[in-house]
Amino acid sequence: MENIDNVKSEKISLSANDKNWPHLYNLSKTFMSSIGAARKDILDILLSIEEIFVNVSRYAYSEIGGNVTVEIMYIGDSNEVIIFFEDSGIPFDPTSRDVPNIHDSPSKRSIGGLGIYIVKNLMDFVIYNYVDNKNRLKFGKKLKFGGEGKDGNG
Amino acid sequence: MVNIDKIRDDHKVIYELSGRIDTQSAPDLQDEIDDCFAETEREYENKIELVLDFKNVQYMSSAGLRTVLYTKKKVDKMAEGSKMEIINIQPDVMEVFNMTGFTDFLPLNPI
């Protein structure tokens, strides 16, 4: 874990495959616990990371597959967690996806689009860019409960 | 991962679930429910009163929502009198159901 002043981060590059979700889950949960985040904030972050990771796993690459880099950063001064996803897959902006009609009957519903919808609801911001042939997604939130920066203790 | 305990009493089936329902574990849950549906069709006139007990489910992603929606759609096509509900839902999981409108069409009972 990197720690510069009041910023901590953890970065990992892994194959964009659903089978790697448990590994990413454990890493993310460990990081969030290490910064003193409360349970609700941890769950919101983990859920958002899963939804984005699965999105990349399913849609970024063809059968050949590819890697995704995930960085989780905690900024103590603002008590904020920011997550960065970067992959070299096909250009795809998940934030541009149509908002699903969450009031449709079961027979009309699909699950498509609910993942990013959940992330947008749980996070304070979700920002997409396509730069240097890479999809870059950044999302995050201020911790509502706990966090090392909340009371000034490092 | 999710732990799945099944209790059957004639047409009534209760699944006591614990752990996480996520992209890794949701397929296992769906397989289990599919087996239950096959058994119900063979031995119980295709009628089911399905209860998912979420008391010990701490986390659920859209993968879990997919399994719940799939299950609901299946139950709706089963014999008359078939129904489904989810009980003892933890607040964080309830929030996911609420924000995605699942409360519109499914009996969801918080803990």
PDB file of C-alpha atoms in Angstrom:
ATOM      1  CA  MET A   1       0.000   0.000   0.000  1.00  0.00           C
ATOM      2  CA  GLU A   2       1.311   3.388  -0.965  1.00  0.00           C
ATOM      3  CA  ASN A   3       1.082   6.210   1.574  1.00  0.00           C
ATOM      4  CA  ILE A   4       2.046   9.735   0.642  1.00  0.00           C
ATOM      5  CA  ASP A   5       1.162  12.380   3.180  1.00  0.00           C
ATOM      6  CA  ASN A   6      -2.508  11.812   3.871  1.00  0.00           C
ATOM      7  CA  VAL A   7      -3.188   9.720   0.773  1.00  0.00           C
ATOM      8  CA  LYS A   8      -3.230   5.935   0.739  1.00  0.00           C
ATOM      9  CA  SER A   9      -3.692   3.786  -2.313  1.00  0.00           C
ATOM     10  CA  GLU A  10      -3.632   0.221  -3.507  1.00  0.00           C
ATOM     11  CA  LYS A  11      -3.261  -0.735  -7.149  1.00  0.00           C
ATOM     12  CA  ILE A  12      -3.633  -4.042  -8.933  1.00  0.00           C
ATOM     13  CA  SER A  13      -3.622  -5.248 -12.507  1.00  0.00           C
ATOM     14  CA  LEU A  14      -5.493  -8.438 -13.162  1.00  0.00           C
ATOM     15  CA  SER A  15      -7.164 -10.358 -15.928  1.00  0.00           C
ATOM     16  CA  ALA A  16     -10.652  -9.004 -16.616  1.00  0.00           C
ATOM     17  CA  ASN A  17     -12.422 -12.219 -15.742  1.00  0.00           C
ATOM     18  CA  ASP A  18     -15.285 -12.819 -13.324  1.00  0.00           C
ATOM     19  CA  LYS A  19     -13.195 -15.507 -11.660  1.00  0.00           C
ATOM     20  CA  ASN A  20     -10.905 -12.802 -10.338  1.00  0.00           C
ATOM     21  CA  TRP A  21     -13.695 -11.023  -8.517  1.00  0.00           C
ATOM     22  CA  PRO A  22     -13.023 -12.756  -5.152  1.00  0.00           C
ATOM     23  CA  HIS A  23      -9.410 -11.615  -5.271  1.00  0.00           C
ATOM     24  CA  LEU A  24     -10.416  -8.036  -6.059  1.00  0.00           C
ATOM     25  CA  TYR A  25     -13.123  -8.201  -3.400  1.00  0.00           C
ATOM     26  CA  ASN A  26     -10.637  -9.278  -0.723  1.00  0.00           C
ATOM     27  CA  LEU A  27      -8.087  -6.649  -1.699  1.00  0.00           C
ATOM     28  CA  SER A  28     -10.696  -3.896  -1.737  1.00  0.00           C
ATOM     29  CA  LYS A  29     -12.243  -4.947   1.552  1.00  0.00           C
ATOM     30  CA  THR A  30      -8.852  -5.106   3.225  1.00  0.00           C
ATOM     31  CA  PHE A  31      -8.001  -1.638   2.003  1.00  0.00           C
ATOM     32  CA  MET A  32     -11.299  -0.147   3.141  1.00  0.00           C
ATOM     33  CA  SER A  33     -10.929  -1.745   6.562  1.00  0.00           C
ATOM     34  CA  SER A  34      -7.372  -0.434   6.858  1.00  0.00           C
ATOM     35  CA  ILE A  35      -8.557   3.159   6.528  1.00  0.00           C
ATOM     36  CA  GLY A  36     -11.172   2.693   9.227  1.00  0.00           C
ATOM     37  CA  ALA A  37     -14.184   2.928   6.940  1.00  0.00           C
ATOM     38  CA  ALA A  38     -17.511   1.976   8.439  1.00  0.00           C
ATOM     39  CA  ARG A  39     -19.492  -1.016   7.280  1.00  0.00           C
ATOM     40  CA  LYS A  40     -21.979   0.894   5.129  1.00  0.00           C
ATOM     41  CA  ASP A  41     -19.264   2.749   3.257  1.00  0.00           C
ATOM     42  CA  ILE A  42     -17.310  -0.469   2.751  1.00  0.00           C
ATOM     43  CA  LEU A  43     -20.359  -2.176   1.279  1.00  0.00           C
ATOM     44  CA  ASP A  44     -21.131   0.741  -1.044  1.00  0.00           C
ATOM     45  CA  ILE A  45     -17.563   0.773  -2.348  1.00  0.00           C
ATOM     46  CA  LEU A  46     -17.360  -3.014  -2.754  1.00  0.00           C
ATOM     47  CA  LEU A  47     -20.666  -3.131  -4.576  1.00  0.00           C
ATOM     48  CA  SER A  48     -19.598  -0.380  -6.955  1.00  0.00           C
ATOM     49  CA  ILE A  49     -16.255  -2.029  -7.645  1.00  0.00           C
ATOM     50  CA  GLU A  50     -17.959  -5.340  -8.394  1.00  0.00           C
ATOM     51  CA  GLU A  51     -20.445  -3.795 -10.799  1.00  0.00           C
ATOM     52  CA  ILE A  52     -17.732  -2.007 -12.756  1.00  0.00           C
ATOM     53  CA  PHE A  53     -15.343  -4.980 -12.718  1.00  0.00           C
ATOM     54  CA  VAL A  54     -18.029  -7.319 -14.029  1.00  0.00           C
ATOM     55  CA  ASN A  55     -18.894  -4.763 -16.684  1.00  0.00           C
ATOM     56  CA  VAL A  56     -15.288  -4.712 -17.896  1.00  0.00           C
ATOM     57  CA  SER A  57     -15.026  -8.511 -17.684  1.00  0.00           C
ATOM     58  CA  ARG A  58     -18.111  -9.050 -19.792  1.00  0.00           C
ATOM     59  CA  TYR A  59     -17.823  -6.305 -22.403  1.00  0.00           C
ATOM     60  CA  ALA A  60     -14.358  -4.783 -22.706  1.00  0.00           C
ATOM     61  CA  TYR A  61     -12.604  -7.584 -24.505  1.00  0.00           C
ATOM     62  CA  SER A  62     -13.330 -10.325 -26.975  1.00  0.00           C
ATOM     63  CA  GLU A  63     -12.698 -13.979 -26.163  1.00  0.00           C
ATOM     64  CA  ILE A  64      -8.979 -13.289 -26.121  1.00  0.00           C
ATOM     65  CA  GLY A  65      -9.445 -11.299 -22.951  1.00  0.00           C
ATOM     66  CA  GLY A  66      -7.303  -8.634 -21.423  1.00  0.00           C
ATOM     67  CA  ASN A  67      -6.275  -6.925 -18.254  1.00  0.00           C
ATOM     68  CA  VAL A  68      -7.818  -4.221 -16.146  1.00  0.00           C
ATOM     69  CA  THR A  69      -5.986  -2.025 -13.680  1.00  0.00           C
ATOM     70  CA  VAL A  70      -7.843  -1.026 -10.538  1.00  0.00           C
ATOM     71  CA  GLU A  71      -6.602   1.555  -8.083  1.00  0.00           C
ATOM     72  CA  ILE A  72      -8.322   2.429  -4.816  1.00  0.00           C
ATOM     73  CA  MET A  73      -7.297   5.680  -3.244  1.00  0.00           C
ATOM     74  CA  TYR A  74      -8.155   7.247   0.094  1.00  0.00           C
ATOM     75  CA  ILE A  75      -7.680  10.984   0.506  1.00  0.00           C
ATOM     76  CA  GLY A  76      -7.566  11.729   4.194  1.00  0.00           C
ATOM     77  CA  ASP A  77      -7.945  15.501   3.938  1.00  0.00           C
ATOM     78  CA  SER A  78     -11.351  15.140   2.313  1.00  0.00           C
ATOM     79  CA  ASN A  79     -12.177  11.720   3.809  1.00  0.00           C
ATOM     80  CA  GLU A  80     -12.885  10.511   0.313  1.00  0.00           C
ATOM     81  CA  VAL A  81     -12.378   7.215  -1.516  1.00  0.00           C
ATOM     82  CA  ILE A  82     -11.768   7.269  -5.252  1.00  0.00           C
ATOM     83  CA  ILE A  83     -11.519   4.222  -7.488  1.00  0.00           C
ATOM     84  CA  PHE A  84      -9.868   4.180 -10.901  1.00  0.00           C
ATOM     85  CA  PHE A  85     -10.463   1.535 -13.545  1.00  0.00           C
ATOM     86  CA  GLU A  86      -8.359   1.389 -16.698  1.00  0.00           C
ATOM     87  CA  ASP A  87      -8.516  -1.142 -19.534  1.00  0.00           C
ATOM     88  CA  SER A  88      -7.429  -1.416 -23.149  1.00  0.00           C
ATOM     89  CA  GLY A  89     -10.655  -2.939 -24.399  1.00  0.00           C
ATOM     90  CA  ILE A  90     -13.112  -1.611 -26.924  1.00  0.00           C
ATOM     91  CA  PRO A  91     -14.202   1.956 -26.242  1.00  0.00           C
ATOM     92  CA  PHE A  92     -17.254   1.821 -24.042  1.00  0.00           C
ATOM     93  CA  ASP A  93     -18.744   4.478 -21.818  1.00  0.00           C
ATOM     94  CA  PRO A  94     -20.924   2.759 -19.215  1.00  0.00           C
ATOM     95  CA  THR A  95     -22.207   6.113 -17.975  1.00  0.00           C
ATOM     96  CA  SER A  96     -23.915   6.728 -21.297  1.00  0.00           C
ATOM     97  CA  ARG A  97     -26.066   3.634 -20.993  1.00  0.00           C
ATOM     98  CA  ASP A  98     -29.818   4.250 -20.899  1.00  0.00           C
ATOM     99  CA  VAL A  99     -31.276   4.372 -17.417  1.00  0.00           C
ATOM    100  CA  PRO A 100     -33.326   1.209 -16.963  1.00  0.00           C
ATOM    101  CA  ASN A 101     -37.010   1.556 -16.233  1.00  0.00           C
ATOM    102  CA  ILE A 102     -37.006   0.329 -12.662  1.00  0.00           C
ATOM    103  CA  HIS A 103     -40.786   0.333 -12.543  1.00  0.00           C
ATOM    104  CA  ASP A 104     -41.304  -2.169 -15.343  1.00  0.00           C
ATOM    105  CA  SER A 105     -43.160  -5.370 -14.554  1.00  0.00           C
ATOM    106  CA  PRO A 106     -41.047  -8.525 -14.160  1.00  0.00           C
ATOM    107  CA  SER A 107     -41.992  -9.789 -17.613  1.00  0.00           C
ATOM    108  CA  LYS A 108     -40.635  -6.633 -19.232  1.00  0.00           C
ATOM    109  CA  ARG A 109     -37.542  -6.271 -17.129  1.00  0.00           C
ATOM    110  CA  SER A 110     -33.982  -7.131 -17.823  1.00  0.00           C
ATOM    111  CA  ILE A 111     -31.019  -6.688 -15.557  1.00  0.00           C
ATOM    112  CA  GLY A 112     -28.994  -4.891 -18.199  1.00  0.00           C
ATOM    113  CA  GLY A 113     -27.936  -1.459 -17.071  1.00  0.00           C
ATOM    114  CA  LEU A 114     -28.745  -1.995 -13.409  1.00  0.00           C
ATOM    115  CA  GLY A 115     -25.103  -2.362 -12.435  1.00  0.00           C
ATOM    116  CA  ILE A 116     -24.054   1.127 -13.528  1.00  0.00           C
ATOM    117  CA  TYR A 117     -27.369   2.474 -12.236  1.00  0.00           C
ATOM    118  CA  ILE A 118     -26.499   1.129  -8.786  1.00  0.00           C
ATOM    119  CA  VAL A 119     -23.024   2.669  -8.969  1.00  0.00           C
ATOM    120  CA  LYS A 120     -24.434   6.070  -9.888  1.00  0.00           C
ATOM    121  CA  ASN A 121     -26.810   5.880  -6.950  1.00  0.00           C
ATOM    122  CA  LEU A 122     -24.187   4.873  -4.423  1.00  0.00           C
ATOM    123  CA  MET A 123     -21.281   7.059  -5.541  1.00  0.00           C
ATOM    124  CA  ASP A 124     -20.945  10.847  -5.460  1.00  0.00           C
ATOM    125  CA  PHE A 125     -19.535  10.885  -8.983  1.00  0.00           C
ATOM    126  CA  VAL A 126     -18.789   8.575 -11.921  1.00  0.00           C
ATOM    127  CA  ILE A 127     -16.588   9.943 -14.717  1.00  0.00           C
ATOM    128  CA  TYR A 128     -15.544   8.238 -17.940  1.00  0.00           C
ATOM    129  CA  ASN A 129     -12.788   9.128 -20.362  1.00  0.00           C
ATOM    130  CA  TYR A 130     -11.187   7.434 -23.349  1.00  0.00           C
ATOM    131  CA  VAL A 131      -7.539   8.466 -23.477  1.00  0.00           C
ATOM    132  CA  ASP A 132      -4.514   6.896 -25.186  1.00  0.00           C
ATOM    133  CA  ASN A 133      -6.661   3.983 -26.389  1.00  0.00           C
ATOM    134  CA  LYS A 134      -7.727   3.200 -22.858  1.00  0.00           C
ATOM    135  CA  ASN A 135     -11.090   3.230 -21.151  1.00  0.00           C
ATOM    136  CA  ARG A 136     -10.772   5.124 -17.907  1.00  0.00           C
ATOM    137  CA  LEU A 137     -13.491   5.189 -15.311  1.00  0.00           C
ATOM    138  CA  LYS A 138     -13.221   7.120 -12.057  1.00  0.00           C
ATOM    139  CA  PHE A 139     -15.802   7.039  -9.307  1.00  0.00           C
ATOM    140  CA  GLY A 140     -15.907   7.731  -5.631  1.00  0.00           C
ATOM    141  CA  LYS A 141     -17.573   9.143  -2.598  1.00  0.00           C
ATOM    142  CA  LYS A 142     -16.963  10.912   0.650  1.00  0.00           C
ATOM    143  CA  LEU A 143     -17.139   8.494   3.505  1.00  0.00           C
ATOM    144  CA  LYS A 144     -20.241   9.126   5.533  1.00  0.00           C
ATOM    145  CA  PHE A 145     -19.092   7.193   8.535  1.00  0.00           C
ATOM    146  CA  GLY A 146     -15.624   6.632   9.940  1.00  0.00           C
ATOM    147  CA  GLY A 147     -12.468   6.957   7.940  1.00  0.00           C
ATOM    148  CA  GLU A 148      -9.126   8.044   9.247  1.00  0.00           C
ATOM    149  CA  GLY A 149      -9.491  11.605   8.082  1.00  0.00           C
ATOM    150  CA  LYS A 150     -12.785  12.220   9.761  1.00  0.00           C
ATOM    151  CA  ASP A 151     -11.407  13.091  13.166  1.00  0.00           C
ATOM    152  CA  GLY A 152      -7.941  14.071  12.047  1.00  0.00           C
ATOM    153  CA  ASN A 153      -6.300  10.893  13.243  1.00  0.00           C
ATOM    154  CA  GLY A 154      -3.911   9.402  10.691  1.00  0.00           C
TER     155      GLY A 154
ATOM    156  CA  MET B   1     -19.714 -17.193  -1.475  1.00  0.00           C
ATOM    157  CA  VAL B   2     -23.240 -18.053  -0.377  1.00  0.00           C
ATOM    158  CA  ASN B   3     -24.337 -20.868   1.874  1.00  0.00           C
ATOM    159  CA  ILE B   4     -27.684 -22.412   0.918  1.00  0.00           C
ATOM    160  CA  ASP B   5     -29.894 -24.437   3.263  1.00  0.00           C
ATOM    161  CA  LYS B   6     -33.172 -25.782   1.909  1.00  0.00           C
ATOM    162  CA  ILE B   7     -36.222 -26.765   3.880  1.00  0.00           C
ATOM    163  CA  ARG B   8     -39.198 -28.301   2.078  1.00  0.00           C
ATOM    164  CA  ASP B   9     -42.612 -28.931   3.503  1.00  0.00           C
ATOM    165  CA  ASP B  10     -44.836 -30.115   0.661  1.00  0.00           C
ATOM    166  CA  HIS B  11     -45.359 -27.129  -1.668  1.00  0.00           C
ATOM    167  CA  LYS B  12     -43.542 -24.741   0.662  1.00  0.00           C
ATOM    168  CA  VAL B  13     -39.822 -24.341   0.206  1.00  0.00           C
ATOM    169  CA  ILE B  14     -37.652 -22.118   2.367  1.00  0.00           C
ATOM    170  CA  TYR B  15     -34.095 -21.269   1.377  1.00  0.00           C
ATOM    171  CA  GLU B  16     -32.021 -19.941   4.258  1.00  0.00           C
ATOM    172  CA  LEU B  17     -29.153 -18.062   2.644  1.00  0.00           C
ATOM    173  CA  SER B  18     -26.026 -16.669   4.207  1.00  0.00           C
ATOM    174  CA  GLY B  19     -23.027 -14.777   2.932  1.00  0.00           C
ATOM    175  CA  ARG B  20     -22.720 -12.790  -0.289  1.00  0.00           C
ATOM    176  CA  ILE B  21     -24.825 -13.091  -3.417  1.00  0.00           C
ATOM    177  CA  ASP B  22     -22.495 -11.727  -6.059  1.00  0.00           C
ATOM    178  CA  THR B  23     -21.154 -12.533  -9.501  1.00  0.00           C
ATOM    179  CA  GLN B  24     -19.331 -15.555  -8.103  1.00  0.00           C
ATOM    180  CA  SER B  25     -22.107 -17.106  -6.030  1.00  0.00           C
ATOM    181  CA  ALA B  26     -25.308 -16.090  -7.827  1.00  0.00           C
ATOM    182  CA  PRO B  27     -24.967 -18.853 -10.470  1.00  0.00           C
ATOM    183  CA  ASP B  28     -24.746 -21.474  -7.717  1.00  0.00           C
ATOM    184  CA  LEU B  29     -27.918 -20.138  -6.151  1.00  0.00           C
ATOM    185  CA  GLN B  30     -29.676 -20.143  -9.496  1.00  0.00           C
ATOM    186  CA  ASP B  31     -28.618 -23.751 -10.115  1.00  0.00           C
ATOM    187  CA  GLU B  32     -30.000 -24.739  -6.737  1.00  0.00           C
ATOM    188  CA  ILE B  33     -33.294 -23.007  -7.423  1.00  0.00           C
ATOM    189  CA  ASP B  34     -33.512 -24.618 -10.872  1.00  0.00           C
ATOM    190  CA  ASP B  35     -33.113 -28.038  -9.254  1.00  0.00           C
ATOM    191  CA  CYS B  36     -35.890 -27.114  -6.863  1.00  0.00           C
ATOM    192  CA  PHE B  37     -38.159 -26.089  -9.740  1.00  0.00           C
ATOM    193  CA  ALA B  38     -37.493 -29.392 -11.511  1.00  0.00           C
ATOM    194  CA  GLU B  39     -38.323 -31.296  -8.343  1.00  0.00           C
ATOM    195  CA  THR B  40     -41.469 -29.207  -7.877  1.00  0.00           C
ATOM    196  CA  GLU B  41     -42.640 -29.998 -11.384  1.00  0.00           C
ATOM    197  CA  ARG B  42     -41.980 -33.721 -10.947  1.00  0.00           C
ATOM    198  CA  GLU B  43     -43.363 -34.267  -7.483  1.00  0.00           C
ATOM    199  CA  TYR B  44     -45.483 -31.316  -6.354  1.00  0.00           C
ATOM    200  CA  GLU B  45     -47.802 -30.559  -9.300  1.00  0.00           C
ATOM    201  CA  ASN B  46     -45.552 -27.635 -10.278  1.00  0.00           C
ATOM    202  CA  LYS B  47     -46.872 -25.557  -7.405  1.00  0.00           C
ATOM    203  CA  ILE B  48     -44.516 -23.726  -5.078  1.00  0.00           C
ATOM    204  CA  GLU B  49     -44.605 -21.300  -2.183  1.00  0.00           C
ATOM    205  CA  LEU B  50     -41.030 -20.116  -2.226  1.00  0.00           C
ATOM    206  CA  VAL B  51     -39.468 -18.176   0.615  1.00  0.00           C
ATOM    207  CA  LEU B  52     -35.944 -16.800   0.449  1.00  0.00           C
ATOM    208  CA  ASP B  53     -34.713 -16.016   3.945  1.00  0.00           C
ATOM    209  CA  PHE B  54     -32.075 -13.281   3.680  1.00  0.00           C
ATOM    210  CA  LYS B  55     -31.379 -12.929   7.412  1.00  0.00           C
ATOM    211  CA  ASN B  56     -27.714 -13.745   6.975  1.00  0.00           C
ATOM    212  CA  VAL B  57     -27.193 -12.224   3.533  1.00  0.00           C
ATOM    213  CA  GLN B  58     -24.848  -9.304   4.077  1.00  0.00           C
ATOM    214  CA  TYR B  59     -24.270  -8.263   0.484  1.00  0.00           C
ATOM    215  CA  MET B  60     -26.042  -8.531  -2.851  1.00  0.00           C
ATOM    216  CA  SER B  61     -25.053  -7.102  -6.231  1.00  0.00           C
ATOM    217  CA  SER B  62     -26.901  -6.941  -9.540  1.00  0.00           C
ATOM    218  CA  ALA B  63     -25.913 -10.573 -10.078  1.00  0.00           C
ATOM    219  CA  GLY B  64     -28.175 -11.397  -7.143  1.00  0.00           C
ATOM    220  CA  LEU B  65     -30.927  -9.221  -8.577  1.00  0.00           C
ATOM    221  CA  ARG B  66     -30.671 -11.197 -11.799  1.00  0.00           C
ATOM    222  CA  THR B  67     -31.202 -14.457  -9.918  1.00  0.00           C
ATOM    223  CA  VAL B  68     -34.145 -13.015  -7.984  1.00  0.00           C
ATOM    224  CA  LEU B  69     -35.776 -11.691 -11.162  1.00  0.00           C
ATOM    225  CA  TYR B  70     -35.214 -14.989 -12.957  1.00  0.00           C
ATOM    226  CA  THR B  71     -36.776 -16.852 -10.063  1.00  0.00           C
ATOM    227  CA  LYS B  72     -39.766 -14.519  -9.922  1.00  0.00           C
ATOM    228  CA  LYS B  73     -40.417 -14.914 -13.637  1.00  0.00           C
ATOM    229  CA  LYS B  74     -40.313 -18.694 -13.285  1.00  0.00           C
ATOM    230  CA  VAL B  75     -42.638 -18.758 -10.280  1.00  0.00           C
ATOM    231  CA  ASP B  76     -45.128 -16.556 -12.130  1.00  0.00           C
ATOM    232  CA  LYS B  77     -45.431 -19.273 -14.785  1.00  0.00           C
ATOM    233  CA  MET B  78     -45.932 -22.153 -12.392  1.00  0.00           C
ATOM    234  CA  ALA B  79     -49.206 -23.666 -11.228  1.00  0.00           C
ATOM    235  CA  GLU B  80     -51.941 -21.468  -9.790  1.00  0.00           C
ATOM    236  CA  GLY B  81     -51.280 -20.515  -6.216  1.00  0.00           C
ATOM    237  CA  SER B  82     -47.529 -20.403  -6.671  1.00  0.00           C
ATOM    238  CA  LYS B  83     -45.847 -17.456  -5.060  1.00  0.00           C
ATOM    239  CA  MET B  84     -42.543 -16.112  -3.858  1.00  0.00           C
ATOM    240  CA  GLU B  85     -41.354 -13.762  -1.139  1.00  0.00           C
ATOM    241  CA  ILE B  86     -38.102 -12.668   0.425  1.00  0.00           C
ATOM    242  CA  ILE B  87     -37.933 -12.192   4.177  1.00  0.00           C
ATOM    243  CA  ASN B  88     -35.568 -10.856   6.844  1.00  0.00           C
ATOM    244  CA  ILE B  89     -33.733  -8.559   4.459  1.00  0.00           C
ATOM    245  CA  GLN B  90     -30.821  -6.628   5.955  1.00  0.00           C
ATOM    246  CA  PRO B  91     -30.937  -2.819   5.498  1.00  0.00           C
ATOM    247  CA  ASP B  92     -28.022  -2.641   3.051  1.00  0.00           C
ATOM    248  CA  VAL B  93     -29.537  -5.321   0.828  1.00  0.00           C
ATOM    249  CA  MET B  94     -32.966  -3.703   1.138  1.00  0.00           C
ATOM    250  CA  GLU B  95     -31.438  -0.498  -0.167  1.00  0.00           C
ATOM    251  CA  VAL B  96     -30.404  -2.305  -3.360  1.00  0.00           C
ATOM    252  CA  PHE B  97     -33.917  -3.708  -3.804  1.00  0.00           C
ATOM    253  CA  ASN B  98     -35.453  -0.286  -3.166  1.00  0.00           C
ATOM    254  CA  MET B  99     -33.264   1.672  -5.552  1.00  0.00           C
ATOM    255  CA  THR B 100     -33.881  -0.814  -8.377  1.00  0.00           C
ATOM    256  CA  GLY B 101     -37.650  -0.982  -8.007  1.00  0.00           C
ATOM    257  CA  PHE B 102     -37.901  -4.618  -6.971  1.00  0.00           C
ATOM    258  CA  THR B 103     -40.256  -3.592  -4.200  1.00  0.00           C
ATOM    259  CA  ASP B 104     -42.826  -2.820  -6.910  1.00  0.00           C
ATOM    260  CA  PHE B 105     -43.465  -6.432  -7.805  1.00  0.00           C
ATOM    261  CA  LEU B 106     -42.086  -8.656  -5.092  1.00  0.00           C
ATOM    262  CA  PRO B 107     -43.047  -9.086  -1.437  1.00  0.00           C
ATOM    263  CA  LEU B 108     -39.900  -7.965   0.358  1.00  0.00           C
ATOM    264  CA  ASN B 109     -39.859  -8.014   4.124  1.00  0.00           C
ATOM    265  CA  PRO B 110     -37.076  -6.277   6.014  1.00  0.00           C
ATOM    266  CA  ILE B 111     -35.529  -7.780   9.094  1.00  0.00           C
TER     267      ILE B 111
END
